Coordinates of C-alpha atoms in Angstrom, one line a residue:
Chain A
M17 CA 10.3 -15.3 21.3
S18 CA 9.9 -17.3 18.2
Q19 CA 6.9 -19.3 17.1
S20 CA 8.5 -20.9 14.3
V21 CA 11.7 -23.1 13.6
H22 CA 13.0 -20.7 11.4
P23 CA 12.3 -16.9 11.2
F24 CA 11.6 -16.5 7.6
L25 CA 9.7 -19.7 7.1
P26 CA 6.3 -17.9 7.7
V27 CA 7.2 -15.5 4.9
L28 CA 7.7 -18.5 2.3
V29 CA 4.4 -19.8 3.5
L30 CA 2.6 -16.5 2.9
F31 CA 4.3 -16.1 -0.4
L32 CA 3.3 -19.7 -1.4
A33 CA -0.3 -18.9 -0.1
A34 CA -0.4 -15.5 -2.2
L35 CA 0.7 -17.5 -5.2
V36 CA -2.1 -20.1 -4.5
V37 CA -4.8 -17.8 -4.0
G38 CA -3.9 -15.8 -7.2
A39 CA -3.6 -18.8 -9.2
A40 CA -6.6 -20.3 -8.1
I41 CA -8.8 -16.9 -9.0
L42 CA -7.0 -16.8 -12.5
V43 CA -7.7 -20.4 -12.9
I44 CA -11.4 -20.1 -11.7
S45 CA -12.1 -16.8 -13.6
G46 CA -10.2 -18.0 -16.7
K47 CA -10.8 -21.8 -17.2
I48 CA -13.4 -23.1 -15.0
L49 CA -16.1 -20.2 -15.4
P50 CA -15.7 -19.7 -19.2
A51 CA -16.9 -23.5 -19.8
F52 CA -20.6 -22.7 -18.7
L53 CA -21.0 -19.0 -17.4
K54 CA -18.7 -16.3 -19.1
P55 CA -19.4 -15.0 -22.4
N56 CA -16.7 -15.4 -24.9
H57 CA -17.5 -13.8 -28.4
P58 CA -14.1 -12.5 -29.6
R59 CA -14.4 -10.5 -32.8
P60 CA -11.7 -8.6 -34.7
E61 CA -12.9 -5.1 -33.9
K62 CA -12.9 -6.1 -30.2
L63 CA -9.4 -7.4 -30.1
T64 CA -8.0 -4.5 -31.6
P65 CA -5.7 -2.0 -29.5
Y66 CA -8.0 0.6 -28.0
E67 CA -7.8 4.0 -29.5
C68 CA -10.9 5.8 -28.7
G69 CA -12.9 3.8 -31.2
V70 CA -10.8 4.6 -34.0
P71 CA -8.7 1.8 -36.2
P72 CA -5.2 2.0 -34.6
L73 CA -3.2 4.4 -37.0
Q74 CA 0.2 2.5 -36.7
E75 CA 1.4 -0.9 -36.5
G76 CA 1.9 -1.5 -32.7
A77 CA 2.5 0.7 -30.0
R78 CA 6.2 0.5 -29.2
H79 CA 7.5 3.4 -30.9
R80 CA 9.9 6.0 -29.4
Y81 CA 9.0 7.7 -26.3
G82 CA 10.5 10.6 -24.1
I83 CA 14.1 10.3 -22.9
Q84 CA 12.9 11.7 -19.9
F85 CA 11.7 8.3 -18.4
Y86 CA 15.3 6.9 -18.9
L87 CA 16.7 9.9 -16.9
V88 CA 14.2 9.4 -14.0
A89 CA 15.0 5.8 -13.8
M90 CA 18.8 6.9 -13.8
L91 CA 18.3 9.4 -11.0
F92 CA 16.3 6.7 -8.9
I93 CA 19.1 4.2 -9.1
L94 CA 21.5 6.8 -7.9
F95 CA 19.4 8.1 -5.0
D96 CA 18.1 4.7 -4.3
V97 CA 21.5 3.3 -3.9
E98 CA 22.1 6.2 -1.4
A99 CA 18.9 5.3 0.5
A100 CA 20.2 1.6 0.7
F101 CA 23.5 2.9 1.8
L102 CA 21.8 5.1 4.6
L103 CA 19.7 2.1 6.1
P104 CA 22.6 0.4 7.9
W105 CA 23.8 3.8 9.0
A106 CA 20.6 4.4 10.5
V107 CA 20.2 1.1 12.3
Q108 CA 23.8 1.3 13.7
Y109 CA 23.5 5.1 14.4
K110 CA 22.3 5.2 18.1
G111 CA 23.3 8.7 18.9
H112 CA 27.4 8.2 18.5
L113 CA 29.1 11.3 17.4
G114 CA 31.6 9.1 15.6
T115 CA 29.1 8.3 13.0
F116 CA 27.4 11.6 12.6
W117 CA 30.2 13.7 11.2
P118 CA 31.0 11.0 8.5
M119 CA 27.3 10.8 7.4
L120 CA 27.0 14.7 7.3
S121 CA 29.7 14.7 5.2
F122 CA 28.1 12.0 3.1
F123 CA 25.0 14.2 2.9
G124 CA 27.3 17.3 1.7
T125 CA 28.7 15.2 -1.1
L126 CA 24.9 14.1 -1.8
L127 CA 23.9 17.7 -1.8
V128 CA 26.5 18.7 -4.1
G129 CA 25.6 16.0 -6.7
Y130 CA 21.8 17.0 -6.0
I131 CA 22.4 20.7 -7.0
Y132 CA 24.5 19.9 -10.0
V133 CA 21.6 17.6 -11.3
W134 CA 19.1 20.3 -10.4
G135 CA 21.3 22.8 -12.2
R136 CA 21.5 20.9 -15.3
G137 CA 17.8 20.6 -15.6
A138 CA 17.4 17.1 -15.1
L139 CA 14.6 17.7 -12.6
E140 CA 12.4 19.6 -14.9
W141 CA 10.0 17.7 -16.8
E142 CA 9.8 18.6 -20.3
C143 CA 7.3 16.9 -22.9
Chain B
M29 CA 8.2 -22.3 26.2
P30 CA 7.3 -25.5 24.4
T31 CA 9.7 -26.7 21.5
I32 CA 8.2 -26.5 18.2
S33 CA 8.2 -29.0 15.3
L34 CA 8.5 -28.1 11.8
T35 CA 5.1 -29.4 11.2
Q36 CA 3.3 -27.3 13.7
S37 CA 5.2 -24.0 12.8
L38 CA 4.0 -24.6 9.3
V39 CA 0.5 -25.2 10.4
I40 CA 0.6 -22.2 12.5
S41 CA 2.1 -20.1 9.9
L42 CA -0.6 -21.3 7.6
I43 CA -3.2 -20.2 9.9
Q44 CA -1.8 -16.7 10.1
C45 CA -1.7 -16.5 6.4
V46 CA -5.4 -17.5 6.3
L47 CA -6.2 -15.0 8.8
V48 CA -4.3 -12.1 6.7
V49 CA -5.8 -13.3 3.5
V50 CA -9.3 -13.3 5.0
F51 CA -8.5 -9.8 6.3
I52 CA -7.6 -8.6 3.0
F53 CA -10.8 -10.1 1.5
V54 CA -12.7 -8.4 4.1
V55 CA -11.0 -5.0 4.4
V56 CA -10.8 -4.5 0.3
P57 CA -14.5 -4.9 -0.3
L58 CA -15.5 -2.6 2.7
T59 CA -13.0 0.0 1.6
V60 CA -14.6 0.1 -1.9
F61 CA -18.1 0.5 -0.3
A62 CA -16.9 3.1 2.1
E63 CA -15.3 4.9 -0.5
R64 CA -18.7 5.1 -2.5
K65 CA -20.4 6.2 0.4
V66 CA -17.8 8.7 1.7
L67 CA -17.3 10.2 -1.6
G68 CA -21.0 10.4 -2.1
Y69 CA -21.5 12.2 1.3
L70 CA -18.4 14.5 0.5
Q71 CA -20.1 15.6 -2.8
Q72 CA -23.7 15.9 -1.0
R73 CA -25.3 13.1 -2.6
L74 CA -26.1 9.5 -1.0
G75 CA -23.7 7.3 -2.8
S76 CA -24.7 3.9 -3.8
T77 CA -28.0 3.2 -2.6
R78 CA -30.1 1.3 -5.3
I79 CA -29.0 -2.1 -4.2
A80 CA -30.6 -2.2 -0.8
G81 CA -30.7 -5.9 -0.1
H82 CA -34.0 -8.1 0.0
L83 CA -36.4 -7.0 2.5
G84 CA -35.7 -10.3 4.4
G85 CA -32.0 -9.9 4.4
L86 CA -29.8 -8.1 6.8
T87 CA -30.4 -4.5 5.0
G88 CA -33.7 -5.2 5.0
L89 CA -33.9 -5.8 8.6
L90 CA -32.2 -2.7 9.2
N91 CA -34.0 -0.6 7.1
R92 CA -37.3 -1.8 8.5
G93 CA -35.7 -1.1 12.0
M94 CA -34.8 2.3 11.0
W95 CA -38.2 3.0 10.0
K96 CA -39.6 1.9 13.3
L97 CA -37.3 4.2 14.9
G98 CA -38.5 7.1 12.7
K99 CA -35.4 7.4 10.3
V100 CA -35.6 7.3 6.8
P101 CA -33.7 4.3 5.7
V102 CA -32.5 6.0 2.6
L103 CA -29.9 7.7 4.9
S104 CA -28.9 4.0 5.9
Y105 CA -25.4 3.7 5.6
W106 CA -25.6 -0.1 4.5
R107 CA -27.6 0.7 1.5
G108 CA -25.7 -0.4 -1.6
L109 CA -23.9 -2.9 0.6
P110 CA -25.0 -6.0 -1.5
G111 CA -23.6 -4.2 -4.6
L112 CA -20.5 -5.6 -3.7
V113 CA -21.4 -9.0 -4.5
G114 CA -22.6 -7.9 -8.0
D115 CA -19.1 -6.3 -8.4
V116 CA -17.4 -9.7 -7.5
M117 CA -19.5 -11.5 -9.7
K118 CA -19.0 -8.9 -12.7
M119 CA -15.5 -9.2 -12.4
L120 CA -15.6 -13.0 -12.4
L121 CA -18.1 -13.2 -15.0
K122 CA -16.9 -10.6 -17.7
E123 CA -15.6 -11.6 -20.9
D124 CA -11.6 -11.7 -20.9
I125 CA -10.5 -9.7 -23.6
L126 CA -7.1 -10.9 -25.1
P127 CA -5.6 -8.2 -27.8
T128 CA -4.4 -9.8 -30.7
K129 CA -1.3 -7.7 -30.5
A130 CA -0.5 -8.3 -26.8
D131 CA 2.3 -10.4 -25.5
K132 CA 0.1 -13.3 -24.3
F133 CA 2.2 -14.6 -21.2
V134 CA 3.3 -11.3 -19.9
F135 CA -0.2 -9.9 -20.2
W136 CA -1.4 -12.7 -18.2
I137 CA 1.2 -12.6 -15.8
A138 CA 1.2 -9.0 -14.9
P139 CA -2.1 -8.7 -12.8
A140 CA -1.0 -11.9 -10.8
L141 CA 2.2 -10.2 -10.2
S142 CA 0.8 -7.0 -8.9
F143 CA -1.6 -8.9 -6.6
V144 CA 1.0 -11.3 -5.1
A145 CA 3.7 -8.6 -4.4
S146 CA 1.0 -6.5 -2.5
V147 CA -0.3 -9.4 -0.3
V148 CA 3.3 -10.6 0.5
V149 CA 4.1 -7.3 2.2
F150 CA 1.9 -8.3 4.8
A151 CA 4.2 -10.9 6.0
T152 CA 6.4 -8.6 8.2
I153 CA 3.7 -6.4 9.3
C154 CA 3.0 -6.8 12.9
F155 CA -0.3 -6.5 14.3
V156 CA 0.5 -6.8 18.0
P157 CA 3.9 -7.3 19.3
G158 CA 4.6 -10.5 21.1
T159 CA 1.9 -12.9 21.1
F160 CA -1.7 -12.4 19.7
F161 CA -3.3 -15.6 21.4
T162 CA -2.1 -18.7 22.4
F163 CA -4.1 -22.0 21.4
P164 CA -6.0 -23.6 24.6
T165 CA -4.6 -26.7 25.7
W166 CA -7.4 -28.8 24.5
V167 CA -6.9 -28.1 20.9
P168 CA -5.2 -31.5 19.6
F169 CA -2.0 -30.6 17.5
L170 CA -1.2 -27.1 18.5
G171 CA -2.3 -26.8 22.0
G172 CA -0.4 -24.3 24.3
L173 CA 1.3 -23.0 21.3
P174 CA 1.6 -19.0 21.1
V175 CA 0.7 -17.4 17.7
S176 CA 2.5 -14.1 17.2
G177 CA 1.0 -10.9 16.4
G178 CA 2.8 -10.7 13.0
I179 CA 3.5 -13.4 10.5
A180 CA 7.1 -13.0 10.5
D181 CA 8.4 -10.4 12.7
V182 CA 11.8 -10.7 11.1
N183 CA 14.6 -8.5 11.8
V184 CA 14.7 -6.8 8.2
G185 CA 11.1 -6.3 8.2
L186 CA 11.1 -2.9 6.9
L187 CA 13.5 -3.8 4.2
W188 CA 11.1 -6.6 3.1
I189 CA 8.0 -4.4 2.9
L190 CA 10.1 -1.6 0.6
G191 CA 11.5 -4.3 -1.6
M192 CA 8.3 -6.1 -2.1
A193 CA 6.2 -2.9 -2.5
T194 CA 8.6 -1.9 -5.3
V195 CA 7.9 -5.1 -7.1
G196 CA 4.5 -3.9 -7.6
V197 CA 6.0 -1.5 -10.2
Y198 CA 7.0 -4.4 -12.3
G199 CA 3.1 -5.3 -12.6
I200 CA 2.3 -1.9 -13.8
V201 CA 5.2 -1.7 -16.3
L202 CA 4.7 -5.1 -17.7
A203 CA 0.8 -4.6 -18.0
G204 CA 1.4 -1.5 -20.0
W205 CA 4.0 -3.1 -22.2
A206 CA 2.5 -6.2 -22.8
S207 CA -1.0 -4.6 -24.1
N208 CA 0.9 -3.1 -27.0
S209 CA -1.5 -0.2 -27.3
K210 CA -0.5 3.4 -26.8
Y211 CA -2.5 4.4 -24.1
P212 CA -1.4 1.4 -21.6
L213 CA 2.2 1.9 -22.8
L214 CA 2.2 5.9 -21.7
G215 CA 0.2 5.1 -18.7
G216 CA 2.3 2.4 -17.5
L217 CA 5.7 4.4 -18.2
R218 CA 4.3 7.5 -16.4
S219 CA 3.1 5.5 -13.3
A220 CA 6.5 3.5 -13.2
A221 CA 8.4 6.8 -13.3
Q222 CA 6.1 8.3 -10.6
M223 CA 6.3 5.6 -8.4
V224 CA 10.2 5.2 -8.7
S225 CA 10.6 9.0 -8.0
Y226 CA 8.4 8.8 -4.9
E227 CA 10.2 5.4 -3.9
V228 CA 12.9 7.8 -2.7
P229 CA 11.4 10.1 -0.3
L230 CA 9.5 7.2 1.0
T231 CA 12.5 5.3 1.7
L232 CA 14.2 8.4 3.2
S233 CA 11.1 9.5 5.4
L234 CA 11.1 5.8 6.9
L235 CA 14.9 6.3 7.9
A236 CA 13.8 8.7 10.8
P237 CA 11.9 5.8 12.7
V238 CA 14.7 3.3 11.9
L239 CA 17.1 5.8 13.2
I240 CA 15.1 6.6 16.5
S241 CA 14.6 2.8 17.1
G242 CA 17.8 1.3 15.7
S243 CA 16.2 -1.7 14.3
L244 CA 14.5 -2.7 11.1
K245 CA 12.0 -4.9 12.9
F246 CA 8.4 -3.8 12.6
S247 CA 7.6 -4.4 16.1
E248 CA 10.6 -2.9 17.6
M249 CA 10.3 0.1 15.4
S250 CA 6.7 0.4 16.3
Q251 CA 7.1 0.2 20.0
A252 CA 10.2 2.6 20.1
M253 CA 7.9 5.1 18.0
A254 CA 5.0 4.8 20.3
V255 CA 6.6 4.3 23.9
G256 CA 10.1 4.4 23.7
V257 CA 10.9 7.9 23.0
P258 CA 10.8 10.7 25.1
L259 CA 9.1 14.1 24.3
W260 CA 11.6 15.3 21.7
A261 CA 10.4 12.8 19.1
I262 CA 7.0 14.3 18.6
I263 CA 7.6 17.3 16.6
P264 CA 10.0 16.1 14.0
Q265 CA 8.1 13.0 13.2
V266 CA 5.0 14.7 12.5
I267 CA 7.1 16.2 9.3
G268 CA 8.3 12.5 8.5
F269 CA 4.6 11.5 8.7
L270 CA 3.1 13.9 6.6
I271 CA 6.1 13.2 3.9
Y272 CA 5.4 9.5 4.3
L273 CA 1.8 10.0 3.7
T274 CA 2.3 12.0 0.7
C275 CA 4.7 9.6 -0.9
G276 CA 2.1 6.7 0.1
F277 CA -0.4 8.3 -1.9
A278 CA 1.8 8.4 -4.8
E279 CA 2.9 5.0 -4.4
T280 CA -0.6 3.7 -4.4
N281 CA -1.4 5.6 -7.4
R282 CA -4.3 7.6 -5.4
V283 CA -6.3 10.6 -6.3
P284 CA -3.9 13.7 -6.0
F285 CA -1.3 11.5 -8.1
D286 CA -3.3 9.1 -9.9
M287 CA -1.5 9.5 -13.1
P288 CA -2.0 6.1 -14.3
E289 CA -5.9 6.6 -14.3
A290 CA -5.9 10.2 -15.4
E291 CA -9.1 9.4 -17.5
N292 CA -9.1 12.7 -19.3
E293 CA -5.6 12.1 -21.0
L294 CA -5.0 8.5 -20.7
V295 CA -8.3 6.7 -21.0
A296 CA -7.5 4.2 -18.2
G297 CA -3.6 4.1 -18.1
F298 CA -1.9 0.7 -17.7
H299 CA -5.2 -1.3 -17.3
T300 CA -7.1 0.2 -20.6
E301 CA -6.9 -3.3 -22.3
Y302 CA -7.7 -5.4 -19.4
S303 CA -11.1 -6.8 -18.5
G304 CA -12.8 -9.2 -15.9
M305 CA -10.7 -10.7 -13.1
K306 CA -7.4 -9.6 -14.7
F307 CA -8.4 -6.1 -14.2
G308 CA -9.8 -7.1 -10.9
F309 CA -6.6 -8.1 -9.6
F310 CA -5.1 -4.7 -10.1
Y311 CA -8.1 -3.2 -8.5
L312 CA -7.6 -5.4 -5.6
A313 CA -3.8 -4.7 -5.5
E314 CA -4.3 -1.1 -5.3
Y315 CA -6.8 -1.5 -2.3
V316 CA -4.5 -3.9 -0.7
N317 CA -1.5 -1.4 -1.1
M318 CA -3.4 1.3 0.4
T319 CA -4.0 -0.9 3.5
V320 CA -0.1 -1.6 3.6
V321 CA 0.6 1.9 3.4
S322 CA -2.0 2.9 6.2
A323 CA -0.7 -0.1 8.4
M324 CA 3.1 1.2 8.0
A325 CA 1.9 4.7 8.7
A326 CA -0.2 3.6 11.7
G327 CA 2.8 1.2 13.0
F328 CA 5.7 3.7 12.4
F329 CA 4.2 7.0 13.2
L330 CA 0.6 6.5 14.6
G331 CA 1.8 4.4 17.6
G332 CA 0.7 1.1 16.2
S333 CA -1.0 -1.0 18.5
W334 CA -0.7 1.4 21.3
L335 CA -3.3 4.2 22.0
L336 CA -1.4 7.4 21.4
P337 CA 1.0 8.3 18.5
F338 CA 4.2 10.0 17.9
G339 CA 5.8 8.8 21.3
L340 CA 3.2 10.5 23.3
Q341 CA 2.2 7.2 24.7
G342 CA 5.4 6.8 26.4
V343 CA 5.3 10.5 27.9
V344 CA 1.9 9.9 29.2
N345 CA 2.4 6.4 30.6
P346 CA 3.9 7.1 33.9
Y347 CA 0.9 9.6 34.7
L348 CA -1.4 6.9 34.0
A349 CA 0.0 4.1 36.0
S350 CA -2.3 5.2 39.1
L351 CA -5.4 4.6 37.2
P352 CA -7.5 1.3 38.0
S353 CA -6.0 -1.7 36.6
W354 CA -8.3 -2.4 33.7
L355 CA -8.0 1.0 32.7
V356 CA -4.1 0.9 32.5
T357 CA -4.4 -2.5 30.5
L358 CA -6.6 -0.5 27.9
L359 CA -4.6 2.7 27.6
C360 CA -1.0 1.5 28.1
E361 CA -1.1 -2.2 26.4
P362 CA -0.9 -2.8 23.1
H363 CA -3.9 -4.1 21.5
A364 CA -4.8 -5.4 17.8
A365 CA -8.2 -3.0 18.0
F366 CA -6.1 0.3 18.0
F367 CA -4.0 -0.7 15.0
A368 CA -7.0 -1.7 13.1
I369 CA -9.0 1.5 14.2
K370 CA -5.9 3.6 12.7
I371 CA -5.5 1.7 9.9
V372 CA -9.2 2.2 9.1
F373 CA -9.0 6.2 9.9
L374 CA -6.0 6.2 7.6
L375 CA -8.2 4.8 4.8
F376 CA -10.8 7.0 5.5
V377 CA -8.0 9.8 5.1
F378 CA -7.4 8.0 1.6
I379 CA -11.0 8.4 0.4
W380 CA -11.1 12.0 2.1
V381 CA -8.2 13.2 0.1
R382 CA -9.8 11.7 -2.8
G383 CA -12.7 13.9 -2.4
T384 CA -11.1 17.1 -1.7
I385 CA -7.9 17.6 -3.8
P386 CA -7.9 17.8 -7.5
R387 CA -5.4 15.9 -9.5
Y388 CA -2.0 17.5 -10.1
R389 CA -0.4 17.9 -13.5
Y390 CA 2.4 15.4 -14.1
D391 CA 5.3 17.7 -14.3
Q392 CA 3.9 19.2 -10.9
I393 CA 4.1 15.6 -9.6
M394 CA 7.7 15.0 -10.8
A395 CA 8.5 18.3 -9.3
V396 CA 7.0 17.7 -5.9
A397 CA 8.9 14.3 -5.6
W398 CA 12.5 15.5 -6.8
K399 CA 12.5 19.2 -5.9
Y400 CA 10.6 19.5 -2.5
L401 CA 10.2 16.2 -1.0
I402 CA 13.9 14.7 -1.4
P403 CA 15.5 18.0 0.3
L404 CA 12.8 17.7 3.0
T405 CA 13.2 14.3 4.0
L406 CA 16.9 14.8 4.1
V407 CA 16.5 17.8 6.2
N408 CA 14.2 15.7 8.5
L409 CA 16.5 12.9 8.8
V410 CA 19.7 15.1 9.7
L411 CA 17.4 16.9 12.4
A412 CA 16.4 13.6 13.8
A413 CA 20.0 12.3 13.7
A414 CA 21.1 15.7 15.4
V415 CA 18.4 15.7 17.8
R416 CA 19.3 11.8 19.0
L417 CA 22.9 13.1 19.2
A418 CA 21.8 15.7 21.8
M419 CA 20.0 13.3 23.8

């Protein structure tokens, strides 16, 4: 039951359609409307970064921030790769005992790593 | 089955895309309006009532009709609806502010990325399995051709949805980074960490439907979860559904988890420096993402375009076969209307939760994701696998 010459062709069409709609809205609101309707009165104060109304205390904003964010990203990579590894298993599982025990051992390995990470305090948010 | 040429399939896809884009631009403003009204009623006020429309307009007609029926039109659910037009006009016409320190190209591209990523997810969501409608033969170029109920019901549909939903994180991080201001940067980092953390239990909770249906195709998963499973599938998947919904709230940055918009600590989070339509894109993307999460929850757990959720349809169907035929068609066959009703109900749940549950602290959010939801989803998955094995 296919309505298309290639199953992924409509995905491409929707992607292009979304791009066109997005670009059209941006062009209308950013290029066409300012020509006659939209106000445009930039002032230096208006264009400074917003810090509750006072002048910015430091130059720029890209200073050091918590290492915790990197830790979360690393943990995400680990666990998401495992989720990606589980997807083909879940599709092919179909209630076979032959794939159940290997996957349970995989879960066991995962659990060891998870307990280790928890024990080291990587899941505590400190900031 | 007539053979189909490249041009014809392109035209049909384009029609479907237009339908989806129209669906989005109808559902999103109505959700925004419903949010105002429902939140208002939840807090024992009337919601937005000021812009009631001209007396000659639709709302004026309704209000006058309500007067005649002896009801006070202040309670009319449509009051405030014309305000949506004002919202759109304001977003389009507000001054665009480009901070001097901002990274101009990234600042411009981030909201568009957010929007495109949220719309493209709709490609593999299937509103009705099989054919949605067939063009009548008198239609000049497309006569007799079927239009399927989803844009592209491809065999890796779920992967496409998950992948594209993750791309939305880039929009938020890039927006926070490009603003080069302290609040947006912190808001962007926080919401990235939050969305990334909830991505894991979200994927794992969706593995149970994959496991039960043995497919990644949206229509097959939806069918398997609605009619294909016997009674045992009901109980475990309630847990999966609740976990999925929790993660969905976190993924769309909705209220119990709305860290990027924690007003009292981060001003407006990653979109502090945005104004006009660039902000409008983030706003739009949030509501489109809500619709996507609702559509997935409806499709995988609430029975999709069938009437009953959690596999109950498959249990009930044999008992219903003796009913009159039109009733059997209504109760046992898939309809796009059922799917739409379920999406609307879940959108209402989003708003309901916003009016009911206060915001968590950030460390609590991360603890919920890593310490509770991930083990729970793994247990849910192993249970589903064991039950499947036992069958």
